[in-house]
Amino acid sequence: MESKRQQKFAGVIQQDLAEIFQREGMSFLPNMLVTITKVRMTPDLAIARVFLSFFNSQDAALALSTIKAHSNEIRYKLGSRIRNQARVVPSLEFFIDDTSEYVNRMDQIFDKISKEPRQPDTEEE
């Protein structure tokens, strides 16, 4: 369970990272939209686990490795934005958020179930 402090700081990190990716993300990921879906902070606020979703991407793993390669640059830009709000700029760990894939897979399963013929109830009273 995250504390209010962790949640509040995660919101600040998420908002600032979103602006960084929106304005400067095209330099290392051209023609791709990166969405920060969730940020989780460790209790000491030293590590930010950032979950990303990629749109217009053929290979999300390649996009993630590109972002990880630029993580020091991203952390530096984040630090310049939050320097008055945080004592220490957290280390950034990036992960692929597969929630949308999970939702799509569940939708397919439910569609498949709804198309199957219903079996009559066999309850005897």
XYZ file of N, CA and C in Angstrom:
375
model
N 0.852 -1.187 0.000
C 0.000 0.000 0.000
C 0.887 1.236 0.000
N 0.668 2.075 -0.972
C 1.462 3.294 -1.068
C 0.921 4.370 -0.121
N 1.837 5.111 0.452
C 1.430 6.214 1.322
C 0.977 7.393 0.467
N 0.319 8.348 1.108
C -0.123 9.559 0.408
C 1.074 10.295 -0.183
N 2.167 10.300 0.549
C 3.382 10.978 0.092
C 3.916 10.335 -1.188
N 3.944 9.005 -1.212
C 4.403 8.287 -2.401
C 3.477 8.572 -3.581
N 2.165 8.537 -3.338
C 1.205 8.770 -4.408
C 1.316 10.184 -4.967
N 1.491 11.146 -4.077
C 1.589 12.541 -4.501
C 2.857 12.765 -5.320
N 3.969 12.222 -4.857
C 5.230 12.385 -5.576
C 5.192 11.629 -6.903
N 4.543 10.473 -6.917
C 4.404 9.710 -8.163
C 3.591 10.510 -9.183
N 2.592 11.227 -8.731
C 1.801 12.071 -9.632
C 2.625 13.186 -10.238
N 3.484 13.794 -9.417
C 4.371 14.854 -9.915
C 5.325 14.287 -10.965
N 5.917 13.140 -10.657
C 6.853 12.496 -11.588
C 6.132 12.144 -12.887
N 4.927 11.580 -12.779
C 4.176 11.175 -13.962
C 3.868 12.378 -14.852
N 3.441 13.457 -14.261
C 3.094 14.646 -15.032
C 4.322 15.229 -15.725
N 5.429 15.343 -15.008
C 6.634 15.920 -15.603
C 7.232 15.010 -16.674
N 7.223 13.702 -16.438
C 7.727 12.782 -17.461
C 6.846 12.814 -18.706
N 5.539 12.955 -18.516
C 4.630 13.036 -19.665
C 4.967 14.249 -20.528
N 5.252 15.373 -19.880
C 5.627 16.575 -20.636
C 6.963 16.385 -21.338
N 7.898 15.720 -20.678
C 9.203 15.467 -21.301
C 9.037 14.589 -22.543
N 8.264 13.508 -22.419
C 8.063 12.621 -23.566
C 7.273 13.309 -24.669
N 6.335 14.156 -24.297
C 5.525 14.840 -25.295
C 6.369 15.836 -26.093
N 7.215 16.587 -25.418
C 7.985 17.630 -26.085
C 9.281 17.129 -26.701
N 9.958 16.226 -26.013
C 11.297 15.847 -26.458
C 11.437 14.361 -26.785
N 10.370 13.607 -26.663
C 10.433 12.177 -26.927
C 10.636 11.832 -28.383
N 10.264 12.736 -29.273
C 10.424 12.478 -30.698
C 11.892 12.379 -31.110
N 12.776 12.931 -30.315
C 14.195 12.889 -30.687
C 14.756 11.471 -30.634
N 14.277 10.647 -29.704
C 14.785 9.276 -29.657
C 13.740 8.230 -30.026
N 12.474 8.608 -30.130
C 11.428 7.695 -30.611
C 10.567 8.432 -31.641
N 11.045 8.558 -32.875
C 10.268 9.296 -33.882
C 8.987 8.557 -34.261
N 7.956 9.332 -34.567
C 6.662 8.809 -35.018
C 6.028 7.827 -34.038
N 6.263 8.040 -32.760
C 5.707 7.140 -31.755
C 5.152 7.970 -30.602
N 4.022 7.527 -30.092
C 3.410 8.188 -28.940
C 3.674 7.338 -27.704
N 4.276 7.943 -26.704
C 4.581 7.253 -25.454
C 3.655 7.814 -24.380
N 2.958 6.920 -23.701
C 2.057 7.319 -22.623
C 2.565 6.726 -21.316
N 2.642 7.556 -20.304
C 3.018 7.066 -18.981
C 1.717 6.685 -18.284
N 1.504 5.392 -18.125
C 0.234 4.925 -17.572
C 0.223 4.917 -16.048
N 1.397 4.700 -15.463
C 1.437 4.579 -14.003
C 2.871 4.822 -13.532
N 3.006 5.419 -12.360
C 4.309 5.581 -11.711
C 4.159 5.095 -10.285
N 5.043 4.226 -9.874
C 5.061 3.719 -8.494
C 6.385 4.133 -7.867
N 6.309 4.662 -6.664
C 7.501 5.111 -5.938
C 7.834 4.134 -4.824
N 9.122 3.953 -4.572
C 9.539 3.176 -3.408
C 9.281 4.016 -2.161
N 9.198 3.405 -0.986
C 8.904 4.170 0.236
C 9.897 5.291 0.531
N 11.164 5.126 0.131
C 12.143 6.190 0.372
C 12.202 7.213 -0.764
N 11.324 7.077 -1.749
C 11.220 7.972 -2.902
C 12.499 8.011 -3.743
N 13.320 6.979 -3.654
C 14.585 6.944 -4.384
C 14.454 6.319 -5.766
N 13.429 5.482 -5.969
C 13.257 4.808 -7.252
C 11.826 5.010 -7.729
N 11.708 5.437 -8.974
C 10.403 5.566 -9.613
C 10.280 4.465 -10.654
N 9.270 3.635 -10.507
C 9.001 2.588 -11.496
C 7.936 3.134 -12.438
N 8.345 3.362 -13.685
C 7.501 4.033 -14.662
C 6.972 2.999 -15.653
N 5.646 2.928 -15.776
C 5.015 1.997 -16.700
C 4.583 2.763 -17.942
N 5.025 2.279 -19.101
C 4.821 2.978 -20.366
C 3.943 2.173 -21.308
N 3.194 2.890 -22.108
C 2.405 2.283 -23.170
C 2.827 2.961 -24.468
N 3.010 2.169 -25.513
C 3.484 2.692 -26.794
C 2.394 2.553 -27.842
N 2.141 3.652 -28.557
C 1.203 3.637 -29.668
C 1.973 3.918 -30.943
N 1.525 3.297 -32.019
C 2.185 3.419 -33.319
C 3.569 2.788 -33.269
N 3.661 1.675 -32.563
C 4.931 0.969 -32.414
C 4.762 -0.480 -32.844
N 5.682 -0.948 -33.664
C 5.657 -2.348 -34.079
C 6.311 -3.230 -33.023
N 7.309 -2.697 -32.345
C 8.071 -3.483 -31.379
C 8.220 -2.687 -30.083
N 7.372 -2.981 -29.106
C 7.399 -2.260 -27.834
C 8.677 -2.543 -27.062
N 9.215 -3.756 -27.189
C 10.450 -4.099 -26.472
C 11.621 -3.256 -26.979
N 11.674 -3.032 -28.288
C 12.729 -2.201 -28.856
C 12.580 -0.754 -28.386
N 11.345 -0.261 -28.355
C 11.086 1.099 -27.880
C 11.494 1.240 -26.414
N 11.187 0.221 -25.615
C 11.560 0.245 -24.199
C 13.076 0.260 -24.031
N 13.776 -0.535 -24.812
C 15.250 -0.557 -24.705
C 15.838 0.784 -25.148
N 15.213 1.445 -26.123
C 15.671 2.782 -26.536
C 15.498 3.773 -25.393
N 14.358 3.704 -24.721
C 14.119 4.614 -23.593
C 15.091 4.323 -22.457
N 15.341 3.041 -22.200
C 16.304 2.691 -21.149
C 17.693 3.207 -21.494
N 18.049 3.212 -22.770
C 19.353 3.730 -23.190
C 19.448 5.238 -22.952
N 18.312 5.926 -23.012
C 18.282 7.370 -22.794
C 17.829 7.734 -21.381
N 17.823 6.778 -20.463
C 17.266 7.035 -19.126
C 18.046 8.092 -18.360
N 19.359 8.158 -18.533
C 20.138 9.197 -17.835
C 19.760 10.589 -18.327
N 19.564 10.725 -19.622
C 19.155 12.004 -20.194
C 17.754 12.389 -19.698
N 16.854 11.417 -19.654
C 15.481 11.660 -19.182
C 15.500 12.041 -17.709
N 16.320 11.367 -16.921
C 16.418 11.665 -15.488
C 16.976 13.073 -15.266
N 17.939 13.470 -16.088
C 18.512 14.815 -15.986
C 17.442 15.876 -16.274
N 16.659 15.646 -17.328
C 15.594 16.597 -17.675
C 14.525 16.631 -16.588
N 14.228 15.480 -16.012
C 13.277 15.428 -14.904
C 13.815 16.204 -13.705
N 15.099 16.025 -13.421
C 15.724 16.717 -12.300
C 15.666 18.224 -12.442
N 15.827 18.712 -13.664
C 15.758 20.164 -13.858
C 14.344 20.692 -13.643
N 13.353 19.819 -13.812
C 11.961 20.234 -13.599
C 11.541 20.164 -12.131
N 12.032 19.170 -11.394
C 11.547 18.972 -10.011
C 12.573 19.385 -8.958
N 13.603 20.088 -9.354
C 14.667 20.406 -8.401
C 14.188 21.205 -7.192
N 13.111 21.974 -7.344
C 12.591 22.747 -6.212
C 11.570 21.969 -5.387
N 11.161 20.799 -5.870
C 10.133 20.021 -5.184
C 10.682 18.777 -4.496
N 11.877 18.355 -4.884
C 12.424 17.113 -4.340
C 13.873 17.312 -3.931
N 14.238 16.627 -2.873
C 15.613 16.691 -2.404
C 16.530 15.864 -3.311
N 16.033 14.694 -3.712
C 16.806 13.781 -4.549
C 15.964 13.427 -5.774
N 16.596 13.433 -6.939
C 15.900 13.001 -8.148
C 15.911 11.472 -8.158
N 14.747 10.838 -8.238
C 14.721 9.380 -8.156
C 15.331 8.715 -9.389
N 15.862 7.525 -9.180
C 16.302 6.699 -10.293
C 15.054 6.225 -11.022
N 15.165 6.080 -12.336
C 14.012 5.703 -13.133
C 14.164 4.273 -13.639
N 13.146 3.489 -13.422
C 13.077 2.131 -13.970
C 11.862 2.093 -14.879
N 12.070 1.684 -16.125
C 10.987 1.687 -17.107
C 10.499 0.275 -17.373
N 9.172 0.147 -17.504
C 8.530 -1.139 -17.775
C 7.434 -0.928 -18.811
N 7.118 -1.983 -19.542
C 6.006 -1.934 -20.483
C 4.727 -2.223 -19.717
N 3.731 -1.371 -19.901
C 2.427 -1.592 -19.291
C 1.590 -2.407 -20.269
N 1.310 -3.623 -19.905
C 0.576 -4.514 -20.803
C -0.908 -4.593 -20.452
N -1.423 -3.606 -19.766
C -2.822 -3.607 -19.364
C -3.745 -3.609 -20.578
N -3.427 -2.806 -21.593
C -4.298 -2.740 -22.770
C -4.302 -4.072 -23.513
N -3.165 -4.744 -23.575
C -3.113 -6.064 -24.207
C -3.969 -7.051 -23.409
N -3.902 -6.973 -22.096
C -4.695 -7.843 -21.234
C -6.189 -7.601 -21.456
N -6.577 -6.338 -21.524
C -7.982 -5.988 -21.736
C -8.447 -6.506 -23.097
N -7.633 -6.323 -24.129
C -7.994 -6.816 -25.462
C -8.153 -8.331 -25.464
N -7.249 -9.022 -24.789
C -7.318 -10.478 -24.717
C -8.594 -10.920 -23.989
N -8.936 -10.235 -22.909
C -10.157 -10.577 -22.173
C -11.400 -10.289 -23.022
N -11.386 -9.179 -23.771
C -12.507 -8.870 -24.658
C -12.699 -9.959 -25.702
N -11.595 -10.450 -26.253
C -11.683 -11.530 -27.239
C -12.287 -12.790 -26.612
N -11.868 -13.100 -25.412
C -12.399 -14.281 -24.720
C -13.897 -14.122 -24.475
N -14.319 -12.935 -24.006
C -15.740 -12.710 -23.742
C -16.552 -12.733 -25.029
N -15.992 -12.186 -26.113
C -16.686 -12.246 -27.402
C -16.862 -13.691 -27.855
N -15.831 -14.477 -27.673
C -15.877 -15.885 -28.061
C -16.936 -16.629 -27.236
N -16.982 -16.334 -25.940
C -17.967 -16.970 -25.064
C -19.381 -16.554 -25.457
N -19.572 -15.281 -25.774
C -20.924 -14.815 -26.104
C -21.419 -15.359 -27.433
N -20.522 -15.744 -28.337
C -20.916 -16.286 -29.636
C -21.224 -17.777 -29.582
N -20.777 -18.446 -28.533
C -21.057 -19.867 -28.406
C -22.535 -20.067 -28.090
N -23.131 -21.146 -28.630
C -24.547 -21.385 -28.321
C -24.727 -21.684 -26.836
N -25.781 -21.144 -26.300
C -26.054 -21.357 -24.869
C -26.604 -22.753 -24.670
N -26.132 -23.367 -23.627
C -26.647 -24.691 -23.277
C -27.824 -24.509 -22.333
N -28.843 -25.297 -22.480
C -29.998 -25.139 -21.584
C -29.607 -25.496 -20.145
N -30.257 -24.829 -19.229
C -30.004 -25.115 -17.822
C -30.500 -26.523 -17.508
N -29.701 -27.247 -16.789
C -30.063 -28.643 -16.488
C -30.494 -28.810 -15.037
N -30.930 -27.712 -14.433
C -31.355 -27.810 -13.029
C -32.725 -28.464 -12.960
N -32.827 -29.428 -12.109
C -34.098 -30.130 -11.873
C -34.659 -29.646 -10.546
N -35.920 -29.286 -10.538
C -36.526 -28.843 -9.287
C -37.569 -29.779 -8.835
